[in-house]
Amino acid sequence: MLELIAQNMAPIMFVSLIIFLLIGYPAAFALAANGLLFFVIGVELSGYSGGTINLDWPLLNAMPQRFYGVLSNETLLAIPFFTFMGIVLEKSGMAEDLLDTIGQLFGPVRGGLAYAVIIVGALLAATTGVVAASVIAMGLISLPIMLRYGYDRKVATGVIAASGTLAQIIPPSLVLIVLADQLGVSVGDMYKGALIPGMVLTGIYLGYVLVMSIIKPKSMPALPKEARTLGSGVMSLLVALAGAVAIFIFAEKYFEASGSSVNNSEILAAGVAVIAIYIVALLDKALKTNLMSRLAQQVVIVLIPPLALIFLVLGTIFLGVATPTEGGAMGAVGALVLSAVKKRLTFPVVRDALAATTRLSAFVLFILLGARVFSLTFYGVNGQVWVEHLLTSLPGGQLGFLIVVSFLVFFLAFFLDFFELAFIIVPLLAPAAQALGIDLIWFGVILGVNMQTSFMHPPFGFALFYLRSVAAKVPYIDKVTGKKMEPVKTSQIYWGAIPFVFIQVAMIAIVIAFPAMVMHYKGPQVDLKDVEIKLPQMPGMGDGGGLGGLPSLAPLGGSTSGGSGSSSGSAAPGGLPPLPTPGSN
């Protein structure tokens, strides 16, 4: 019996961890306690394991060094920066301005408010990277407006919760940082790989709203004319965009023809165009020259600051100017500047942002330390070998592995949040994926899309909890219409989320089926057939018959092309010993 337990310590340990978590123990303490408990058991049973357990008491001396490795990890320093940036932006009122402006832009269209929520969700995802901040902000601002103008409650709550989870996959997502750290890959490459899937998922959400607006038009009516306070003016906005494009073209030609070696001229030209149209909109509004419509003015003035912040964070990372940690630091400073410009940078805002950042960072840190204790014991009982053999022996090769892993993560996401999945499951899956030849960036993006479902599917989806916390629980009187509004039921939030869970599952299949969506991070492929290597001539080193003027080397067991003598014992150049013939002693 003891031999059976000792030789199957790894699966017993893994199942015990799952039981601890399902009972309700905090993940950090369940990991650490499980690791220490099985360390003691493993040391005592090592003599019965037949060599499968490699644990001894002195091994605990390695624990302080493992903890220090977590504390000194510079990559994870990006997490508090991006968290702080997201919370400051949420307090600055940027989400409110974006929702109001884009809602007015799409107001005449059926489902316009739903389009606005999804677009703003994508913009907030690209500036905050925090799901809670996005869902709570849009739930507070857009949900009462959508209910006021007759949106179906299931549609409204589903759109808000789903668009908030875009912060999971669109850079600078916190989960992508953690996945990159656990997989041992570059955060910048992970961001590049996830960008297109994030945009595609946003497009699918918009397509779903379009289909629903056709099938069930009464579920998402257009905004009434009296609610569109900015009026019309889409043509003016199109003219402004055309002007920005013209400025971009002229600026790019100027940089190219300037004669100076300007790198990334397209990016500089785009920056000039954006700044120019932003200045024009500000001057037009200040001087009241009415060159642009009110709608066009507001769209330009409201959209460009967050877009500039996105470039400050992601653009510098993609260009290689800044590391993700440095990009996060610049984003935090940019968020403070935007909040100060809006005159909302107060002491309570900074205090609340710092408190929330500290809580999240401490949560991540404790889970990481617990995972280090667990992994020390798990690797000591050859757990990684058991997991790798289990997963690499699945039928179907790479495809079979990805399908099984996707089902596993989807199932575990019912009970665990994405941090716990990333710190517990991903380190076990990565070696098997690498052994099967799966690109780890592609694998990480698949996991990132999959982990979105941990926020969405009932009954434990955190995005649903965030929305439930801000949605009306009792009847209330609408501030604008004066009508009595019914509360939002929890069942309505759950039913509204289900279609988007199916969309997220379909997105997992799309990323698996079309890996090129992610593989573009490697850049263009180089055709080695056309590569020619020329070595410079080195005068005075010979007649040019060898490399760079060096004498040609005799092949093993043969003679030089211009030399004489037998193949055995031929003299090597440079006074080296004779080259032996194959098979000689």
XYZ file of C-alpha atoms in Angstrom:
585
model
C 0.000 0.000 0.000
C 2.784 2.439 0.894
C 4.554 1.621 -2.391
C 1.357 2.383 -4.334
C 0.923 5.746 -2.601
C 4.603 6.669 -2.987
C 4.697 5.832 -6.706
C 1.487 7.792 -7.401
C 2.238 10.802 -5.224
C 1.903 13.315 -8.097
C -1.736 12.539 -9.075
C -2.727 12.233 -5.399
C -1.182 15.645 -4.709
C -2.926 17.275 -7.690
C -6.344 15.840 -6.781
C -5.871 16.936 -3.162
C -5.212 20.510 -4.324
C -8.412 20.545 -6.388
C -10.370 19.264 -3.366
C -8.880 21.984 -1.133
C -9.872 24.652 -3.652
C -13.401 23.276 -4.140
C -13.946 23.227 -0.377
C -13.283 26.958 -0.412
C -9.804 27.468 0.999
C -8.032 30.550 -0.405
C -5.838 29.553 -3.334
C -2.579 30.910 -1.883
C -2.937 29.024 1.413
C -4.270 25.860 -0.265
C -1.185 25.777 -2.491
C 1.288 26.383 0.330
C -0.382 23.989 2.787
C -0.699 21.264 0.158
C 2.951 21.654 -0.785
C 4.215 21.467 2.792
C 1.924 18.562 3.745
C 3.018 16.421 0.810
C 6.643 17.429 1.311
C 6.550 15.787 4.737
C 4.728 12.733 3.351
C 7.124 12.519 0.416
C 10.228 12.596 2.608
C 8.835 9.805 4.772
C 7.790 7.654 1.800
C 10.804 8.296 -0.446
C 12.262 4.869 0.409
C 9.135 3.140 -0.945
C 8.955 5.107 -4.235
C 11.523 3.225 -6.267
C 13.358 6.479 -7.045
C 10.319 8.521 -8.167
C 10.427 10.793 -5.082
C 13.431 13.125 -4.838
C 12.677 14.968 -1.608
C 14.827 15.487 1.460
C 14.758 17.943 4.355
C 17.737 20.052 3.132
C 15.703 20.842 0.009
C 13.656 23.286 2.077
C 16.747 25.493 2.204
C 16.011 26.373 -1.436
C 12.702 27.987 -0.501
C 14.042 31.469 0.426
C 15.820 31.699 -2.920
C 12.608 30.730 -4.734
C 10.699 33.427 -2.846
C 13.350 35.991 -3.712
C 13.003 35.043 -7.372
C 9.322 35.993 -7.193
C 9.945 39.255 -5.352
C 12.670 40.349 -7.784
C 10.695 39.520 -10.964
C 10.698 42.770 -12.943
C 8.072 41.561 -15.433
C 5.425 41.217 -12.717
C 6.101 44.811 -11.685
C 3.927 45.809 -14.662
C 0.838 44.478 -12.834
C 0.612 47.241 -10.178
C 1.395 49.903 -12.811
C -1.412 48.820 -15.148
C -3.818 48.303 -12.243
C -3.130 51.802 -10.935
C -3.525 53.251 -14.438
C -6.877 51.522 -14.945
C -8.377 52.625 -11.645
C -7.242 56.246 -12.071
C -8.759 56.344 -15.567
C -12.003 54.878 -14.257
C -12.138 57.609 -11.596
C -11.204 60.319 -14.121
C -14.523 60.037 -15.955
C -12.951 58.937 -19.239
C -15.353 55.986 -19.559
C -18.341 58.273 -19.008
C -17.185 60.727 -21.699
C -16.453 57.913 -24.169
C -19.816 56.201 -23.639
C -21.742 59.444 -23.957
C -19.924 60.562 -27.116
C -19.882 57.230 -28.962
C -23.461 56.584 -27.857
C -24.443 59.875 -29.512
C -22.477 58.937 -32.633
C -24.276 55.601 -33.029
C -27.530 56.870 -31.505
C -29.615 56.966 -34.716
C -28.771 53.309 -35.419
C -30.789 50.472 -33.895
C -28.565 48.944 -31.219
C -26.368 52.044 -31.202
C -25.866 52.041 -27.441
C -24.785 48.385 -27.562
C -22.241 49.223 -30.290
C -20.994 52.091 -28.152
C -20.574 49.848 -25.085
C -18.529 47.285 -27.052
C -16.295 49.926 -28.679
C -15.734 51.689 -25.374
C -15.061 48.308 -23.758
C -12.306 47.681 -26.310
C -10.834 51.160 -25.720
C -10.935 50.729 -21.946
C -9.339 47.289 -22.327
C -6.497 48.850 -24.297
C -5.962 51.538 -21.655
C -6.748 49.823 -18.357
C -6.261 46.063 -18.714
C -8.511 45.581 -15.650
C -11.853 43.761 -16.051
C -13.370 44.990 -12.792
C -12.780 48.664 -13.646
C -14.318 48.284 -17.128
C -17.423 46.337 -16.051
C -18.180 48.522 -13.028
C -17.687 51.777 -14.968
C -19.909 50.728 -17.865
C -22.462 49.143 -15.548
C -22.850 52.369 -13.602
C -22.959 54.623 -16.648
C -24.537 52.740 -19.555
C -26.924 50.242 -17.942
C -29.407 52.886 -16.637
C -29.331 54.631 -20.044
C -29.938 51.387 -21.960
C -32.848 50.467 -19.672
C -34.224 54.008 -19.913
C -34.587 53.739 -23.681
C -36.130 50.285 -23.793
C -33.250 47.836 -24.151
C -33.956 44.236 -23.211
C -32.330 43.562 -19.841
C -30.636 40.351 -20.963
C -29.127 42.046 -24.008
C -27.952 45.082 -22.037
C -26.334 43.122 -19.201
C -24.746 40.576 -21.566
C -23.169 43.286 -23.735
C -21.776 45.148 -20.715
C -20.301 42.051 -19.047
C -18.818 40.695 -22.296
C -17.268 43.979 -23.408
C -15.676 44.338 -19.975
C -13.939 40.970 -20.361
C -12.153 42.243 -23.477
C -9.605 43.556 -20.969
C -8.550 39.898 -20.625
C -7.251 39.514 -24.175
C -6.620 43.012 -25.563
C -3.184 44.329 -24.477
C -2.116 45.544 -21.930
C -4.033 42.706 -20.268
C -2.871 41.624 -16.818
C -3.512 37.968 -17.639
C -1.195 38.198 -20.666
C 1.581 39.478 -18.397
C 1.086 36.569 -16.012
C 0.849 34.022 -18.846
C 4.044 35.334 -20.439
C 5.832 35.069 -17.098
C 4.608 31.523 -16.459
C 5.385 30.365 -19.998
C 8.814 32.021 -19.986
C 8.205 34.135 -23.103
C 8.383 37.833 -23.925
C 5.465 39.974 -22.751
C 5.901 42.164 -25.849
C 5.554 39.136 -28.136
C 2.508 37.994 -26.175
C 0.946 41.440 -26.636
C 1.646 41.396 -30.382
C 0.219 37.904 -30.735
C -2.985 38.722 -28.825
C -3.752 42.004 -30.592
C -5.460 40.597 -33.719
C -7.510 37.942 -31.834
C -8.687 40.694 -29.492
C -9.778 42.848 -32.424
C -11.488 39.899 -34.114
C -13.398 39.068 -30.924
C -14.537 42.689 -30.690
C -15.752 42.470 -34.289
C -17.689 39.272 -33.539
C -19.395 40.985 -30.600
C -20.405 43.839 -32.905
C -21.647 41.322 -35.473
C -23.778 39.608 -32.828
C -25.389 42.940 -31.923
C -26.067 43.599 -35.616
C -27.751 40.210 -36.043
C -29.833 40.661 -32.894
C -30.912 44.152 -33.996
C -32.292 42.567 -37.180
C -33.862 39.493 -35.563
C -35.243 41.265 -32.470
C -35.372 44.984 -33.289
C -37.494 45.802 -30.219
C -34.770 44.476 -27.900
C -32.397 47.331 -28.789
C -34.166 50.431 -30.165
C -32.412 53.462 -31.580
C -31.774 56.462 -29.363
C -34.698 58.944 -29.649
C -33.953 62.266 -31.277
C -34.453 64.273 -28.096
C -31.732 62.206 -26.394
C -29.139 63.014 -29.082
C -28.057 66.311 -27.562
C -24.984 66.670 -29.785
C -27.161 66.643 -32.874
C -26.007 65.273 -36.208
C -22.770 65.915 -38.027
C -21.358 62.620 -39.241
C -20.380 64.224 -42.574
C -18.329 66.828 -40.707
C -16.557 64.020 -38.848
C -15.791 62.259 -42.146
C -14.351 65.488 -43.567
C -12.165 65.864 -40.452
C -10.926 62.277 -40.866
C -10.180 62.941 -44.536
C -8.181 66.008 -43.511
C -6.216 63.943 -40.998
C -5.442 61.351 -43.696
C -4.218 64.101 -46.040
C -1.953 65.520 -43.315
C -0.608 62.031 -42.684
C 0.265 61.525 -46.369
C 2.032 64.882 -46.686
C 3.903 64.423 -43.395
C 5.081 60.950 -44.372
C 6.377 62.213 -47.736
C 8.137 65.073 -45.964
C 9.911 62.744 -43.552
C 10.948 60.450 -46.389
C 12.217 63.304 -48.536
C 13.897 65.219 -45.725
C 17.161 63.379 -46.298
C 17.583 62.634 -42.602
C 17.508 59.062 -41.452
C 14.088 59.056 -39.783
C 13.009 55.715 -38.375
C 9.307 54.811 -38.263
C 8.270 57.722 -40.481
C 4.708 56.353 -40.712
C 4.301 56.528 -36.942
C 5.695 60.068 -36.780
C 3.406 61.140 -39.613
C 0.394 59.606 -37.871
C 1.340 61.474 -34.698
C 1.515 64.778 -36.608
C -1.901 64.146 -38.195
C -3.579 63.269 -34.906
C -2.090 66.269 -33.085
C -3.126 68.585 -35.929
C -6.759 67.453 -36.002
C -6.922 67.575 -32.199
C -5.624 71.166 -32.107
C -8.108 72.159 -34.831
C -11.005 70.676 -32.821
C -9.895 72.437 -29.615
C -9.500 75.798 -31.381
C -12.827 75.369 -33.175
C -14.585 74.728 -29.871
C -12.791 77.543 -28.017
C -13.189 80.179 -30.741
C -16.680 78.978 -31.777
C -15.818 79.183 -35.457
C -18.109 76.195 -36.174
C -15.817 74.661 -38.765
C -16.796 71.289 -37.322
C -20.134 70.096 -35.998
C -20.560 69.678 -32.242
C -20.647 65.912 -32.706
C -17.393 65.896 -34.694
C -15.724 68.201 -32.141
C -16.717 66.003 -29.239
C -15.694 62.746 -30.941
C -12.222 64.099 -31.768
C -11.648 65.729 -28.373
C -12.856 62.716 -26.384
C -11.306 59.921 -28.472
C -7.784 61.209 -29.063
C -6.499 61.339 -25.424
C -7.197 57.635 -24.716
C -5.842 56.722 -28.152
C -2.694 58.696 -27.336
C -2.435 56.834 -24.041
C -2.815 53.513 -25.894
C 0.069 54.480 -28.173
C 2.136 55.633 -25.204
C 1.751 52.199 -23.605
C 1.453 49.700 -26.461
C 3.193 51.648 -29.215
C 6.395 52.042 -27.236
C 6.332 48.336 -26.319
C 5.725 47.193 -29.914
C 8.432 49.518 -31.241
C 10.905 48.156 -28.719
C 11.377 51.552 -27.101
C 10.098 50.421 -23.694
C 9.677 47.192 -21.780
C 6.164 46.281 -20.538
C 7.124 47.466 -17.057
C 8.335 50.804 -18.416
C 5.235 51.053 -20.610
C 3.066 50.484 -17.554
C 4.923 53.204 -15.649
C 4.390 55.665 -18.514
C 0.731 54.662 -18.674
C 0.303 55.332 -14.949
C 1.832 58.797 -15.368
C -0.336 59.414 -18.453
C -3.469 58.434 -16.507
C -2.559 60.915 -13.774
C -2.060 63.641 -16.397
C -5.420 62.928 -18.089
C -7.158 62.918 -14.725
C -5.496 66.221 -13.795
C -6.539 67.798 -17.114
C -10.149 66.834 -16.367
C -9.704 68.361 -12.871
C -10.531 65.050 -11.204
C -7.116 64.234 -9.749
C -7.959 64.480 -6.066
C -6.464 62.900 -2.973
C -9.378 60.420 -2.552
C -8.915 59.253 -6.165
C -5.194 58.598 -5.678
C -5.806 57.000 -2.264
C -8.479 54.617 -3.616
C -6.324 53.723 -6.625
C -3.303 52.968 -4.436
C -5.404 50.891 -2.027
C -6.945 48.809 -4.826
C -3.550 48.364 -6.485
C -2.012 47.197 -3.214
C -4.811 44.677 -2.635
C -4.508 43.164 -6.125
C -0.702 43.094 -6.032
C -0.705 41.403 -2.616
C -3.272 38.876 -3.884
C -1.067 38.001 -6.867
C 2.074 37.874 -4.734
C 0.595 35.492 -2.155
C -0.679 33.137 -4.874
C 2.760 33.170 -6.497
C 4.520 32.374 -3.217
C 2.068 29.559 -2.518
C 2.624 28.230 -6.031
C 6.389 28.183 -5.398
C 5.890 26.002 -2.303
C 3.552 23.675 -4.217
C 5.833 23.386 -7.246
C 8.889 22.559 -5.104
C 7.138 19.439 -3.794
C 5.320 18.635 -7.044
C 8.552 18.635 -9.040
C 10.203 16.649 -6.250
C 7.711 13.817 -6.812
C 8.229 14.017 -10.627
C 4.815 15.592 -11.079
C 5.907 17.414 -14.221
C 6.894 14.086 -15.793
C 3.494 12.591 -14.949
C 1.630 15.579 -16.461
C 3.824 15.634 -19.569
C 3.400 11.905 -20.209
C -0.339 12.203 -19.600
C -0.805 15.059 -22.059
C 1.681 14.126 -24.785
C 0.153 10.640 -25.063
C -3.253 12.065 -25.998
C -4.517 11.036 -29.453
C -4.464 13.667 -32.172
C -1.036 15.183 -31.533
C -1.024 18.969 -31.223
C -4.711 19.372 -32.101
C -5.816 16.720 -29.612
C -3.685 18.320 -26.898
C -5.115 21.809 -27.556
C -8.704 20.542 -27.561
C -8.296 18.608 -24.298
C -6.481 21.515 -22.612
C -9.190 23.943 -23.768
C -11.912 21.733 -22.266
C -9.886 21.370 -19.043
C -9.335 25.120 -18.614
C -12.964 25.870 -19.520
C -14.151 23.414 -16.858
C -11.763 24.639 -14.163
C -12.776 28.239 -14.930
C -16.159 27.470 -13.354
C -14.387 27.279 -9.985
C -11.073 29.176 -10.324
C -10.287 32.705 -11.451
C -7.700 33.476 -14.096
C -4.845 34.180 -11.641
C -5.286 30.789 -10.007
C -5.493 29.077 -13.410
C -2.358 30.880 -14.583
C -0.278 30.044 -11.519
C -1.482 26.467 -10.959
C -2.379 24.975 -14.341
C -0.183 26.781 -16.882
C 3.211 25.711 -15.408
C 2.024 22.105 -15.689
C 0.832 22.489 -19.290
C 3.787 24.445 -20.705
C 6.359 21.572 -20.787
C 3.905 19.283 -22.577
C 3.092 21.999 -25.131
C 6.790 22.584 -25.748
C 7.426 18.855 -26.112
C 4.742 18.704 -28.826
C 6.353 21.616 -30.703
C 3.532 24.097 -30.022
C 4.510 27.760 -30.201
C 4.189 29.057 -26.636
C 2.913 32.495 -27.687
C 0.120 30.844 -29.688
C -0.575 28.533 -26.743
C -0.658 31.495 -24.346
C -3.150 33.425 -26.505
C -5.416 30.341 -26.699
C -5.310 30.117 -22.896
C -5.950 33.865 -22.594
C -9.076 33.687 -24.769
C -10.205 30.631 -22.834
C -9.680 32.279 -19.458
C -12.132 35.022 -20.440
C -14.844 32.472 -19.808
C -13.885 32.406 -16.118
C -15.390 35.904 -15.926
C -18.526 35.124 -17.909
C -20.074 31.723 -17.318
C -22.555 31.289 -14.491
C -22.660 30.823 -11.605
C -19.177 32.066 -10.575
C -18.305 34.552 -13.330
C -16.643 37.555 -11.713
C -17.838 39.971 -14.421
C -21.396 38.913 -13.566
C -20.707 39.599 -9.882
C -19.245 43.032 -10.695
C -22.305 43.909 -12.781
C -24.668 42.541 -10.123
C -23.025 44.835 -7.551
C -23.886 47.994 -9.536
C -27.171 46.979 -11.201
C -30.416 48.028 -9.533
C -31.654 45.481 -6.988
C -34.911 47.264 -6.133
C -37.371 49.384 -8.170
C -36.184 52.957 -8.739
C -37.314 56.199 -10.352
C -35.413 57.165 -13.506
C -33.815 60.614 -13.133
C -34.603 61.733 -16.703
C -38.014 60.290 -17.531
C -39.412 60.092 -14.010
C -40.746 56.601 -14.705
C -40.616 53.768 -12.220
C -38.061 51.197 -13.417
C -38.030 47.541 -12.476
C -34.834 46.099 -10.964
C -32.413 43.869 -12.847
C -32.707 40.225 -11.813
C -29.670 37.993 -11.361
C -31.226 35.449 -13.709
C -31.393 38.119 -16.432
C -27.678 38.815 -16.022
C -26.894 35.084 -16.273
C -29.065 34.516 -19.359
C -27.598 37.605 -21.016
C -24.063 36.255 -20.563
C -24.666 32.816 -22.120
C -24.601 33.886 -25.837
C -21.283 35.632 -25.268
C -19.841 32.544 -23.580
C -20.622 30.629 -26.788
C -18.942 33.401 -28.799
C -15.827 33.137 -26.624
C -15.744 29.347 -27.068
C -16.063 29.847 -30.836
C -13.157 32.309 -30.647
C -10.996 29.622 -29.022
C -11.714 27.359 -32.004
C -10.900 30.191 -34.442
C -7.517 30.866 -32.830
C -6.695 27.135 -32.898
C -7.813 26.803 -36.536
C -5.985 29.941 -37.748
C -2.649 30.189 -35.902
C -1.481 32.888 -38.339
C -3.653 35.327 -36.373
C -1.045 35.012 -33.618
C 2.111 34.003 -35.482
C 2.416 37.416 -37.134
C 4.364 38.465 -34.026
C 7.407 36.758 -35.575
C 7.456 39.240 -38.446
C 7.925 38.384 -42.138
C 9.480 35.039 -42.988
C 12.952 35.096 -44.538
C 13.549 32.865 -47.574
C 16.955 31.315 -46.907
C 17.278 30.191 -50.533
C 18.123 33.731 -51.610
C 20.588 34.390 -48.794
C 24.214 34.633 -49.957
C 27.056 34.949 -47.478
C 30.222 36.655 -48.733
C 33.329 36.716 -46.589
C 35.846 39.519 -47.158
C 39.183 38.716 -48.757
C 42.154 38.768 -46.409
C 45.318 39.727 -48.355
C 48.536 37.936 -47.603
C 46.792 34.822 -46.301
C 47.009 32.651 -49.416
C 45.865 32.427 -53.000
C 42.182 32.795 -52.246
C 41.417 29.119 -52.581
C 39.917 28.859 -49.066
C 37.874 31.043 -46.756
C 38.894 34.655 -47.135
C 42.264 33.734 -48.691
C 43.045 30.899 -46.276
C 44.301 27.610 -47.708
C 41.573 25.083 -48.346
C 41.092 22.451 -45.673
C 41.445 18.849 -46.689
C 38.255 16.842 -46.232
C 38.303 14.030 -43.723
C 40.081 11.132 -45.334
C 40.663 13.040 -48.613
C 43.058 15.472 -50.195
C 42.780 19.127 -51.016
C 41.642 20.039 -54.475
C 45.033 21.384 -55.420
C 47.216 19.208 -53.222
C 48.962 15.903 -53.739
C 49.658 12.904 -51.608
C 47.610 10.074 -50.275
C 44.492 10.541 -48.267
C 45.817 8.791 -45.198
C 47.941 10.973 -43.038
C 47.513 14.089 -45.168
C 48.921 17.135 -43.491
C 46.398 19.589 -42.179
C 46.985 23.306 -42.679
C 48.552 25.420 -40.011
C 50.792 22.658 -38.704
C 47.886 20.711 -37.218
C 48.209 16.948 -36.790
C 47.343 14.785 -39.787
C 43.638 14.290 -40.373
C 42.661 10.663 -39.739
C 40.748 8.623 -42.220
C 37.254 7.464 -41.269
C 37.384 4.353 -39.179
C 41.020 4.793 -38.177
C 42.040 4.538 -34.547
